[in-house]
Tab-separated table of C-alpha atoms in Angstrom:
chain	number	residue	atom	x	y	z
A	1	MET	CA	121.438	113.278	74.722
A	2	LYS	CA	118.074	114.596	73.636
A	3	LYS	CA	115.283	113.771	76.080
A	4	LEU	CA	111.904	112.348	75.048
A	5	ALA	CA	109.171	114.924	75.679
A	6	ALA	CA	105.806	113.723	77.036
A	7	SER	CA	102.884	115.453	78.765
A	8	THR	CA	100.546	112.503	79.255
A	9	ALA	CA	101.222	108.873	80.009
A	10	GLY	CA	99.400	105.561	80.333
A	11	ALA	CA	100.357	102.138	81.606
A	12	LEU	CA	99.397	98.572	80.745
A	13	MET	CA	99.908	96.062	83.542
A	14	ILE	CA	100.056	92.594	81.970
A	15	GLY	CA	99.500	89.324	83.762
A	16	SER	CA	96.775	86.874	84.696
A	17	GLU	CA	98.459	86.614	88.110
A	18	LEU	CA	97.443	90.232	88.854
A	19	LEU	CA	93.789	89.458	88.078
A	20	SER	CA	93.697	86.231	90.070
A	21	GLY	CA	95.208	87.883	93.132
A	22	LYS	CA	98.181	85.518	93.139
A	23	ILE	CA	100.487	88.513	92.912
A	24	SER	CA	99.867	92.079	94.090
A	25	ASP	CA	101.067	94.743	91.704
A	26	GLU	CA	104.099	96.588	93.051
A	27	ASN	CA	104.984	98.517	89.907
A	28	LEU	CA	102.267	101.117	89.438
A	29	ALA	CA	103.121	103.294	92.439
A	30	PRO	CA	106.873	103.565	91.652
A	31	LEU	CA	106.059	104.301	87.987
A	32	ALA	CA	103.528	106.948	89.041
A	33	ARG	CA	106.004	108.602	91.387
A	34	THR	CA	108.738	108.623	88.725
A	35	LEU	CA	106.414	110.229	86.160
A	36	ARG	CA	105.213	112.762	88.712
A	37	THR	CA	108.810	113.750	89.442
A	38	LEU	CA	109.381	114.168	85.701
A	39	GLY	CA	106.259	116.333	85.329
A	40	VAL	CA	104.405	113.791	83.178
A	41	ARG	CA	100.711	113.232	83.957
A	42	LEU	CA	99.732	109.556	84.239
A	43	THR	CA	96.042	109.473	83.340
A	44	ARG	CA	94.998	105.887	82.661
A	45	VAL	CA	96.144	102.406	83.619
A	46	VAL	CA	94.694	99.146	82.338
A	47	THR	CA	95.362	95.684	83.782
A	48	VAL	CA	94.829	92.691	81.477
A	49	LEU	CA	95.137	88.914	81.328
A	50	ASP	CA	97.913	87.115	79.418
A	51	ASP	CA	95.839	87.287	76.238
A	52	LEU	CA	97.457	88.364	72.992
A	53	ASP	CA	94.383	90.072	71.556
A	54	ALA	CA	93.529	91.876	74.786
A	55	ILE	CA	97.092	93.157	75.267
A	56	ALA	CA	97.381	94.360	71.663
A	57	THR	CA	93.960	96.043	71.686
A	58	GLU	CA	94.453	97.824	75.009
A	59	LEU	CA	97.961	98.899	74.021
A	60	THR	CA	96.761	100.375	70.744
A	61	ALA	CA	94.097	102.387	72.592
A	62	LEU	CA	96.664	103.700	75.091
A	63	ARG	CA	99.522	104.489	72.702
A	64	THR	CA	97.312	106.320	70.207
A	65	SER	CA	95.670	108.544	72.854
A	66	LEU	CA	98.606	109.337	75.152
A	67	ASP	CA	102.144	110.655	74.623
A	68	ILE	CA	103.974	107.766	76.222
A	69	VAL	CA	102.981	104.306	77.478
A	70	PHE	CA	104.677	101.829	79.787
A	71	THR	CA	103.938	98.112	79.830
A	72	SER	CA	104.771	95.963	82.835
A	73	GLY	CA	105.150	92.201	82.638
A	74	GLY	CA	104.979	89.350	80.184
A	75	VAL	CA	108.572	89.602	78.948
A	76	GLY	CA	110.706	86.522	79.424
A	77	PRO	CA	111.253	83.100	77.959
A	78	THR	CA	108.173	81.151	79.099
A	79	HIS	CA	104.873	80.354	77.380
A	80	ASP	CA	102.963	83.052	79.298
A	81	ASP	CA	105.373	85.797	78.190
A	82	ILE	CA	103.568	87.158	75.150
A	83	THR	CA	104.073	90.906	75.501
A	84	ILE	CA	106.678	91.174	72.704
A	85	ALA	CA	104.322	89.465	70.232
A	86	ALA	CA	101.417	91.659	71.396
A	87	VAL	CA	103.426	94.895	71.034
A	88	ALA	CA	104.468	93.817	67.536
A	89	ARG	CA	100.835	93.096	66.678
A	90	SER	CA	99.722	96.475	68.020
A	91	PHE	CA	102.254	98.215	65.752
A	92	GLY	CA	101.613	95.866	62.810
A	93	VAL	CA	105.265	94.812	62.627
A	94	GLY	CA	107.157	91.547	62.887
A	95	VAL	CA	109.562	90.268	65.522
A	96	ARG	CA	113.306	90.125	64.812
A	97	GLU	CA	116.465	89.320	66.711
A	98	ASP	CA	118.323	92.355	68.026
A	99	HIS	CA	122.031	91.795	67.462
A	100	SER	CA	123.308	93.965	70.283
A	101	TYR	CA	120.849	92.348	72.735
A	102	ARG	CA	121.962	88.894	71.576
A	103	ALA	CA	125.593	89.860	72.092
A	104	LEU	CA	124.744	91.090	75.601
A	105	LEU	CA	123.015	87.777	76.424
A	106	GLU	CA	125.996	85.795	75.099
A	107	ARG	CA	128.445	87.882	77.126
A	108	THR	CA	126.303	87.586	80.273
A	109	TYR	CA	125.445	83.884	80.196
A	110	GLY	CA	128.646	82.651	78.520
A	111	GLU	CA	128.726	78.868	78.260
A	112	ARG	CA	125.314	78.541	79.935
A	113	CYS	CA	123.689	80.455	77.054
A	114	THR	CA	120.981	78.346	75.368
A	115	PRO	CA	118.401	79.070	72.652
A	116	VAL	CA	115.986	79.828	75.510
A	117	HIS	CA	118.269	82.602	76.768
A	118	LEU	CA	118.727	83.932	73.242
A	119	SER	CA	114.943	84.054	72.697
A	120	MET	CA	115.000	87.120	74.953
A	121	ALA	CA	116.790	88.993	72.133
A	122	LEU	CA	113.638	88.768	69.986
A	123	VAL	CA	112.073	92.252	69.818
A	124	PRO	CA	109.464	94.018	67.672
A	125	GLU	CA	110.876	95.494	64.460
A	126	GLY	CA	111.884	99.110	65.006
A	127	ALA	CA	112.583	98.592	68.711
A	128	GLU	CA	115.327	100.668	70.296
A	129	LEU	CA	117.372	99.813	73.374
A	130	PHE	CA	117.814	102.562	75.970
A	131	THR	CA	120.454	102.478	78.690
A	132	THR	CA	122.177	104.831	81.095
A	133	PRO	CA	125.793	104.798	82.270
A	134	ASP	CA	124.568	103.116	85.478
A	135	VAL	CA	121.989	100.709	84.039
A	136	THR	CA	123.537	98.948	81.087
A	137	TRP	CA	120.938	96.178	80.804
A	138	PRO	CA	118.660	97.954	78.345
A	139	ALA	CA	115.017	99.023	78.391
A	140	LEU	CA	113.125	98.206	75.216
A	141	VAL	CA	111.296	101.073	73.498
A	142	VAL	CA	108.999	100.672	70.477
A	143	GLY	CA	107.657	103.991	69.173
A	144	ASN	CA	106.195	105.663	72.265
A	145	VAL	CA	105.900	102.378	74.198
A	146	TRP	CA	108.386	101.333	76.893
A	147	VAL	CA	108.251	97.553	77.329
A	148	LEU	CA	109.299	96.885	80.926
A	149	PRO	CA	109.620	93.640	82.906
A	150	GLY	CA	107.049	92.726	85.563
A	151	LEU	CA	109.412	91.549	88.275
A	152	PRO	CA	109.448	94.517	90.681
A	153	GLU	CA	113.227	94.657	91.166
A	154	ALA	CA	113.778	94.604	87.409
A	155	PHE	CA	110.962	97.106	86.784
A	156	ARG	CA	112.473	99.573	89.246
A	157	SER	CA	115.918	99.292	87.669
A	158	LYS	CA	114.335	100.314	84.346
A	159	LEU	CA	112.699	103.334	85.980
A	160	SER	CA	116.106	104.934	86.375
A	161	ILE	CA	116.442	104.681	82.580
A	162	VAL	CA	112.998	106.288	82.221
A	163	HIS	CA	114.107	109.002	84.612
A	164	ALA	CA	117.185	109.753	82.519
A	165	TRP	CA	115.400	109.855	79.162
A	166	VAL	CA	111.861	111.217	79.656
A	167	GLN	CA	110.946	114.816	80.468
A	168	GLY	CA	107.538	116.381	81.052
A	169	PRO	CA	106.575	120.047	80.716
A	170	MET	CA	105.671	120.841	84.295
A	171	VAL	CA	107.268	120.755	87.723
A	172	LEU	CA	104.780	119.969	90.456
A	173	HIS	CA	105.206	121.151	94.052
A	174	SER	CA	103.483	119.139	96.764
A	175	ARG	CA	102.687	119.299	100.469
A	176	ALA	CA	100.463	117.327	102.825
A	177	VAL	CA	98.699	118.299	106.050
A	178	PHE	CA	97.751	115.511	108.470
A	179	LEU	CA	94.685	116.237	110.603
A	180	LYS	CA	93.523	114.660	113.857
A	181	THR	CA	89.898	115.090	112.678
A	182	ASP	CA	87.486	112.909	110.715
A	183	GLU	CA	87.126	113.916	107.071
A	184	VAL	CA	83.403	114.384	107.498
A	185	ASP	CA	83.943	117.057	110.164
A	186	ILE	CA	86.171	119.288	108.014
A	187	THR	CA	84.382	118.918	104.687
A	188	GLU	CA	82.873	122.403	104.712
A	189	HIS	CA	86.241	124.062	105.348
A	190	LEU	CA	87.807	121.864	102.707
A	191	ASN	CA	85.207	122.763	100.101
A	192	ALA	CA	85.799	126.461	100.790
A	193	ILE	CA	89.561	126.017	100.376
A	194	VAL	CA	89.111	124.080	97.117
A	195	LYS	CA	86.964	126.919	95.806
A	196	ALA	CA	89.371	129.664	96.948
A	197	HIS	CA	92.476	128.061	95.412
A	198	PRO	CA	91.472	126.807	91.953
A	199	SER	CA	95.073	126.418	90.719
A	200	VAL	CA	95.894	123.978	93.518
A	201	GLU	CA	94.901	120.316	93.269
A	202	ILE	CA	93.631	119.200	96.658
A	203	GLY	CA	93.025	115.628	97.799
A	204	SER	CA	91.483	114.293	100.996
A	205	TYR	CA	92.267	110.790	102.302
A	206	PRO	CA	90.751	109.371	105.486
A	207	LYS	CA	92.773	106.834	107.450
A	208	TRP	CA	91.486	104.288	109.926
A	209	PHE	CA	93.405	102.868	112.868
A	210	ASP	CA	96.363	105.253	112.674
A	211	PRO	CA	97.157	106.773	116.080
A	212	THR	CA	98.831	109.845	114.557
A	213	TYR	CA	96.123	111.236	112.252
A	214	LYS	CA	92.653	110.666	110.764
A	215	THR	CA	92.648	112.646	107.512
A	216	LYS	CA	95.465	113.546	105.123
A	217	ILE	CA	94.973	116.612	102.926
A	218	THR	CA	97.315	116.787	99.932
A	219	PHE	CA	98.159	119.895	97.894
A	220	ASP	CA	99.769	119.956	94.442
A	221	ALA	CA	100.494	122.984	92.273
A	222	THR	CA	102.932	124.159	89.643
A	223	ASN	CA	103.186	127.527	91.448
A	224	GLN	CA	104.919	127.333	94.829
A	225	ALA	CA	103.374	130.553	96.220
A	226	GLU	CA	99.846	129.421	95.335
A	227	LEU	CA	100.571	126.065	96.943
A	228	ASP	CA	101.794	127.699	100.153
A	229	ALA	CA	98.746	129.995	100.287
A	230	ALA	CA	96.351	127.046	100.118
A	231	VAL	CA	98.224	125.170	102.848
A	232	GLN	CA	98.225	128.294	105.025
A	233	ASP	CA	94.478	128.736	104.472
A	234	LEU	CA	93.865	125.228	105.812
A	235	VAL	CA	96.195	125.721	108.764
A	236	ASN	CA	94.499	129.029	109.662
A	237	ARG	CA	91.078	127.389	109.625
A	238	LEU	CA	91.976	124.170	111.435
A	239	GLU	CA	95.014	125.068	113.511
A	240	ASN	CA	94.005	122.912	116.479
A	241	ASP	CA	93.397	119.876	114.272
A	242	VAL	CA	96.816	119.770	112.595
A	243	ALA	CA	98.923	116.757	113.612
A	244	ARG	CA	101.809	117.476	111.223
A	245	ILE	CA	102.727	119.008	107.872
A	246	GLU	CA	105.009	117.338	105.332
B	1	MET	CA	68.381	84.555	99.435
B	2	LYS	CA	69.014	84.228	95.709
B	3	LYS	CA	72.638	84.777	94.729
B	4	LEU	CA	73.749	86.994	91.856
B	5	ALA	CA	75.231	84.859	89.074
B	6	ALA	CA	78.301	86.161	87.214
B	7	SER	CA	80.960	84.532	85.025
B	8	THR	CA	83.093	87.552	84.172
B	9	ALA	CA	84.014	90.629	86.174
B	10	GLY	CA	85.804	93.935	85.794
B	11	ALA	CA	86.981	96.597	88.188
B	12	LEU	CA	87.373	100.371	88.075
B	13	MET	CA	89.895	101.801	90.510
B	14	ILE	CA	89.111	105.488	90.979
B	15	GLY	CA	91.471	108.112	92.314
B	16	SER	CA	94.079	110.617	91.187
B	17	GLU	CA	96.127	109.528	94.214
B	18	LEU	CA	96.637	106.088	92.607
B	19	LEU	CA	97.991	107.693	89.429
B	20	SER	CA	100.283	110.135	91.233
B	21	GLY	CA	101.796	107.387	93.370
B	22	LYS	CA	100.684	109.095	96.592
B	23	ILE	CA	98.783	105.951	97.515
B	24	SER	CA	99.477	102.361	96.451
B	25	ASP	CA	96.394	100.374	95.564
B	26	GLU	CA	95.650	97.715	98.174
B	27	ASN	CA	92.211	96.684	96.914
B	28	LEU	CA	92.757	94.873	93.635
B	29	ALA	CA	94.466	91.777	95.063
B	30	PRO	CA	91.812	91.110	97.765
B	31	LEU	CA	89.025	91.665	95.214
B	32	ALA	CA	90.753	89.315	92.759
B	33	ARG	CA	91.170	86.621	95.412
B	34	THR	CA	87.513	86.929	96.490
B	35	LEU	CA	86.285	86.589	92.895
B	36	ARG	CA	88.594	83.660	92.264
B	37	THR	CA	87.189	81.887	95.321
B	38	LEU	CA	83.682	82.516	93.998
B	39	GLY	CA	84.586	81.141	90.545
B	40	VAL	CA	84.174	84.501	88.789
B	41	ARG	CA	86.823	85.429	86.216
B	42	LEU	CA	88.216	88.976	86.623
B	43	THR	CA	89.369	89.948	83.144
B	44	ARG	CA	89.964	93.701	83.035
B	45	VAL	CA	90.798	96.477	85.486
B	46	VAL	CA	91.030	100.168	84.661
B	47	THR	CA	92.509	102.863	86.922
B	48	VAL	CA	91.372	106.450	86.341
B	49	LEU	CA	91.735	109.993	87.681
B	50	ASP	CA	89.025	111.787	89.692
B	51	ASP	CA	87.391	112.932	86.456
B	52	LEU	CA	83.635	112.616	86.014
B	53	ASP	CA	83.725	111.971	82.263
B	54	ALA	CA	86.562	109.463	82.471
B	55	ILE	CA	84.907	107.498	85.295
B	56	ALA	CA	81.518	107.403	83.549
B	57	THR	CA	83.007	106.414	80.179
B	58	GLU	CA	85.226	103.657	81.568
B	59	LEU	CA	82.393	102.353	83.738
B	60	THR	CA	80.011	102.143	80.800
B	61	ALA	CA	82.591	100.167	78.797
B	62	LEU	CA	83.127	97.750	81.680
B	63	ARG	CA	79.521	97.222	82.762
B	64	THR	CA	78.228	96.639	79.222
B	65	SER	CA	80.917	94.042	78.378
B	66	LEU	CA	81.198	92.111	81.648
B	67	ASP	CA	78.700	90.408	83.971
B	68	ILE	CA	79.612	92.325	87.101
B	69	VAL	CA	81.782	95.355	87.880
B	70	PHE	CA	83.292	96.689	91.098
B	71	THR	CA	84.343	100.282	91.607
B	72	SER	CA	86.828	101.256	94.315
B	73	GLY	CA	87.132	104.771	95.668
B	74	GLY	CA	85.653	108.217	95.304
B	75	VAL	CA	82.714	107.731	97.681
B	76	GLY	CA	82.549	110.093	100.612
B	77	PRO	CA	81.634	113.650	101.432
B	78	THR	CA	84.521	115.666	99.959
B	79	HIS	CA	84.928	117.507	96.655
B	80	ASP	CA	87.047	114.733	95.102
B	81	ASP	CA	84.387	112.078	95.803
B	82	ILE	CA	82.525	112.021	92.501
B	83	THR	CA	81.909	108.328	91.948
B	84	ILE	CA	78.176	108.467	92.784
B	85	ALA	CA	77.613	111.210	90.197
B	86	ALA	CA	79.692	109.335	87.629
B	87	VAL	CA	77.805	106.051	88.178
B	88	ALA	CA	74.510	107.929	87.798
B	89	ARG	CA	75.776	109.497	84.572
B	90	SER	CA	76.897	106.113	83.219
B	91	PHE	CA	73.381	104.722	83.817
B	92	GLY	CA	71.669	107.924	82.662
B	93	VAL	CA	69.804	108.341	85.951
B	94	GLY	CA	69.617	110.989	88.644
B	95	VAL	CA	70.817	110.976	92.235
B	96	ARG	CA	68.317	110.664	95.101
B	97	GLU	CA	68.435	110.292	98.856
B	98	ASP	CA	68.062	106.728	100.083
B	99	HIS	CA	65.783	106.785	103.124
B	100	SER	CA	67.119	103.674	104.823
B	101	TYR	CA	70.703	104.892	104.349
B	102	ARG	CA	69.763	108.292	105.797
B	103	ALA	CA	68.178	106.595	108.794
B	104	LEU	CA	71.341	104.538	109.287
B	105	LEU	CA	73.496	107.688	109.207
B	106	GLU	CA	71.204	109.428	111.705
B	107	ARG	CA	71.296	106.440	114.061
B	108	THR	CA	75.073	106.147	113.761
B	109	TYR	CA	76.102	109.785	114.121
B	110	GLY	CA	73.273	110.900	116.424
B	111	GLU	CA	73.666	114.500	117.517
B	112	ARG	CA	76.907	114.873	115.504
B	113	CYS	CA	74.968	114.249	112.263
B	114	THR	CA	75.308	117.195	109.850
B	115	PRO	CA	74.226	117.779	106.239
B	116	VAL	CA	77.736	116.633	105.271
B	117	HIS	CA	77.146	113.261	106.918
B	118	LEU	CA	73.725	112.997	105.314
B	119	SER	CA	75.171	113.694	101.860
B	120	MET	CA	76.491	110.133	101.998
B	121	ALA	CA	72.883	108.913	101.655
B	122	LEU	CA	72.749	110.312	98.123
B	123	VAL	CA	72.790	107.383	95.684
B	124	PRO	CA	72.032	106.817	91.994
B	125	GLU	CA	68.347	106.156	91.287
B	126	GLY	CA	67.651	102.440	91.287
B	127	ALA	CA	70.498	101.680	93.709
B	128	GLU	CA	70.050	98.786	96.119
B	129	LEU	CA	71.737	98.291	99.473
B	130	PHE	CA	73.207	94.862	100.194
B	131	THR	CA	74.146	93.660	103.652
B	132	THR	CA	74.865	90.428	105.492
B	133	PRO	CA	74.001	89.497	109.067
B	134	ASP	CA	77.622	90.311	109.989
B	135	VAL	CA	78.166	93.440	107.891
B	136	THR	CA	75.197	95.711	108.394
B	137	TRP	CA	76.778	98.845	106.915
B	138	PRO	CA	75.566	98.324	103.350
B	139	ALA	CA	77.285	97.931	100.013
B	140	LEU	CA	75.739	99.987	97.223
B	141	VAL	CA	74.741	98.145	94.042
B	142	VAL	CA	73.446	99.823	90.874
B	143	GLY	CA	72.462	97.335	88.169
B	144	ASN	CA	75.526	95.095	87.828
B	145	VAL	CA	77.867	97.653	89.432
B	146	TRP	CA	79.036	97.391	93.045
B	147	VAL	CA	80.133	100.823	94.268
B	148	LEU	CA	82.738	100.188	96.974
B	149	PRO	CA	84.791	102.575	99.129
B	150	GLY	CA	88.506	103.072	98.441
B	151	LEU	CA	89.768	102.952	102.011
B	152	PRO	CA	91.267	99.430	102.224
B	153	GLU	CA	89.703	98.506	105.589
B	154	ALA	CA	86.252	99.575	104.355
B	155	PHE	CA	86.750	97.921	100.960
B	156	ARG	CA	87.620	94.608	102.584
B	157	SER	CA	84.573	94.747	104.851
B	158	LYS	CA	82.410	95.053	101.717
B	159	LEU	CA	84.104	92.026	100.162
B	160	SER	CA	82.397	89.819	102.719
B	161	ILE	CA	79.085	91.132	101.369
B	162	VAL	CA	80.275	90.337	97.831
B	163	HIS	CA	81.241	86.878	99.034
B	164	ALA	CA	77.767	86.271	100.455
B	165	TRP	CA	75.844	87.484	97.408
B	166	VAL	CA	77.837	86.687	94.239
B	167	GLN	CA	78.367	83.232	92.761
B	168	GLY	CA	80.327	82.170	89.682
B	169	PRO	CA	79.901	79.018	87.619
B	170	MET	CA	83.236	77.333	88.238
B	171	VAL	CA	85.328	76.088	91.129
B	172	LEU	CA	89.028	76.441	90.504
B	173	HIS	CA	91.615	74.174	92.140
B	174	SER	CA	95.132	75.541	92.533
B	175	ARG	CA	98.624	74.424	93.481
B	176	ALA	CA	102.071	75.965	93.288
B	177	VAL	CA	105.525	74.389	92.979
B	178	PHE	CA	108.524	76.441	94.119
B	179	LEU	CA	111.777	75.650	92.305
B	180	LYS	CA	115.375	76.371	93.273
B	181	THR	CA	116.196	76.932	89.586
B	182	ASP	CA	116.179	79.988	87.311
B	183	GLU	CA	113.118	80.191	85.052
B	184	VAL	CA	115.315	80.281	81.970
B	185	ASP	CA	116.810	76.878	82.835
B	186	ILE	CA	113.472	75.048	83.063
B	187	THR	CA	111.667	76.700	80.165
B	188	GLU	CA	111.861	73.687	77.842
B	189	HIS	CA	110.375	71.368	80.473
B	190	LEU	CA	107.719	73.932	81.246
B	191	ASN	CA	106.726	74.342	77.607
B	192	ALA	CA	106.359	70.557	77.300
B	193	ILE	CA	104.143	70.453	80.403
B	194	VAL	CA	101.968	73.304	79.126
B	195	LYS	CA	101.496	71.422	75.859
B	196	ALA	CA	100.745	68.080	77.569
B	197	HIS	CA	98.119	69.499	79.976
B	198	PRO	CA	95.959	71.888	77.947
B	199	SER	CA	93.136	71.994	80.525
B	200	VAL	CA	95.489	73.304	83.216
B	201	GLU	CA	96.412	76.980	83.375
B	202	ILE	CA	100.102	77.233	84.190
B	203	GLY	CA	101.987	80.357	85.277
B	204	SER	CA	105.704	80.914	85.837
B	205	TYR	CA	106.995	83.660	88.134
B	206	PRO	CA	110.689	84.300	88.741
B	207	LYS	CA	111.756	85.739	92.093
B	208	TRP	CA	114.933	87.603	92.914
B	209	PHE	CA	116.643	87.734	96.288
B	210	ASP	CA	114.527	85.040	97.967
B	211	PRO	CA	116.717	82.485	99.713
B	212	THR	CA	114.048	79.742	99.492
B	213	TYR	CA	113.280	79.601	95.764
B	214	LYS	CA	113.929	81.173	92.339
B	215	THR	CA	110.850	80.304	90.270
B	216	LYS	CA	107.235	79.677	91.277
B	217	ILE	CA	105.115	77.556	88.935
B	218	THR	CA	101.354	77.875	89.496
B	219	PHE	CA	98.682	75.427	88.343
B	220	ASP	CA	94.933	76.122	88.108
B	221	ALA	CA	92.236	73.793	86.822
B	222	THR	CA	88.572	73.059	87.310
B	223	ASN	CA	89.374	69.306	87.309
B	224	GLN	CA	91.348	68.175	90.366
B	225	ALA	CA	92.752	65.017	88.731
B	226	GLU	CA	94.025	66.951	85.712
B	227	LEU	CA	95.582	69.505	88.063
B	228	ASP	CA	97.369	66.800	90.055
B	229	ALA	CA	98.640	65.140	86.856
B	230	ALA	CA	100.247	68.370	85.658
B	231	VAL	CA	101.892	68.990	89.045
B	232	GLN	CA	103.183	65.399	89.094
B	233	ASP	CA	104.568	65.815	85.578
B	234	LEU	CA	106.626	68.815	86.724
B	235	VAL	CA	107.806	67.056	89.875
B	236	ASN	CA	108.876	63.977	87.862
B	237	ARG	CA	110.879	66.128	85.473
B	238	LEU	CA	112.493	68.438	88.015
B	239	GLU	CA	112.507	66.443	91.231
B	240	ASN	CA	115.892	67.763	92.394
B	241	ASP	CA	114.875	71.389	91.803
B	242	VAL	CA	111.723	71.385	93.942
B	243	ALA	CA	112.005	73.555	97.057
B	244	ARG	CA	108.403	73.074	98.187
B	245	ILE	CA	104.844	72.477	96.985
B	246	GLU	CA	101.814	74.392	98.244
């Protein structure tokens, strides 16, 4: 199977429940980690209400500026599930019944299968269904847009399909050093290290109320030797402050 | 004290760590719940990398289309903390030292106070500091933009300042009915209820692997009687499926 190449990615998190605080998003971090593993750079995420115009407009902006886009949420049989219609609008296409999806629904639900169940087989024209040998319930792909369900368990099952089909250009190596020191007290060392190792992406994250460390310094690079040199530089400067390295 | 009136709100979540999956956002849901309590409608959230241009551009789009905007993250003394510069760029102003903030830093850190600590007193020109009697470490406000820290404990402490100072036009009443039934099996009833109660916002959220319920139906309305009527309509239709009502 030929993989789908992508360097940059975006995501559209759909659902009024995310913007009212009724539900906390659980899908962005697993998506981000999957893309990172694949070497695809996630650069922009937008969260919107269940509003057809807003979803279509934001999706068009994302899919025309980035290589690949993932939507989360708003697929299902109820009145607030309008993602399929919004994706179709963004692409300027209609909605049709997918025969293989309908057959899957009929096989799965058997005698319980109603028109409501079958409505889930309605997809934007031109949609493709992607599966893997392990995940046979398909992920819906329209152009460069993966239309994924919002329910976290279902979303994560689709990520294994993403993992099998998508491939980015870079492999990123990562390490993290946990320090027993406040961020503000190591800033000058950190700035010197950032300057000395321009090919390494360095992040600094303070933590309150953790007995094991106060600041986490992360290192990411495509070159393993350059990564190790930056980590070693920090360790040399702040040896007595290091709680652990991961 | 005169409160700040706002009907619509947006948020800008800043940090490459959110888009690499190194850190899961914990700030959106508490912000959303605070705004909901205040009667302010959060309509759009954008998550961006630590990139000056991207932050400034997204912030300008949000602050010119919505009444009030909250940023999360990227404030602090290290190289990846560029939110202050980006906010200044969005407003087309410079960065200056705030004297009262500097005095606060000097009082707090005493002899430990270094130029790195004092760099935190650099704010966009025109910035104001908001406090409450209980939270005396200030929140930074520039025009209609609240510049909040990304660390969840610090972010939440600022939300009590938001709560004291911001006021929306509406009070929303809410209830939720938990059903022991799959969403797909109650969709026709739900669609009828949505149609019969147009002033009530109704959401439907399936849940997997929870022994107590399978679908949560949420109701929101500014009119309590209309809210209660919609809830009663659902209960009348699906009495035997109700696990609990909250």
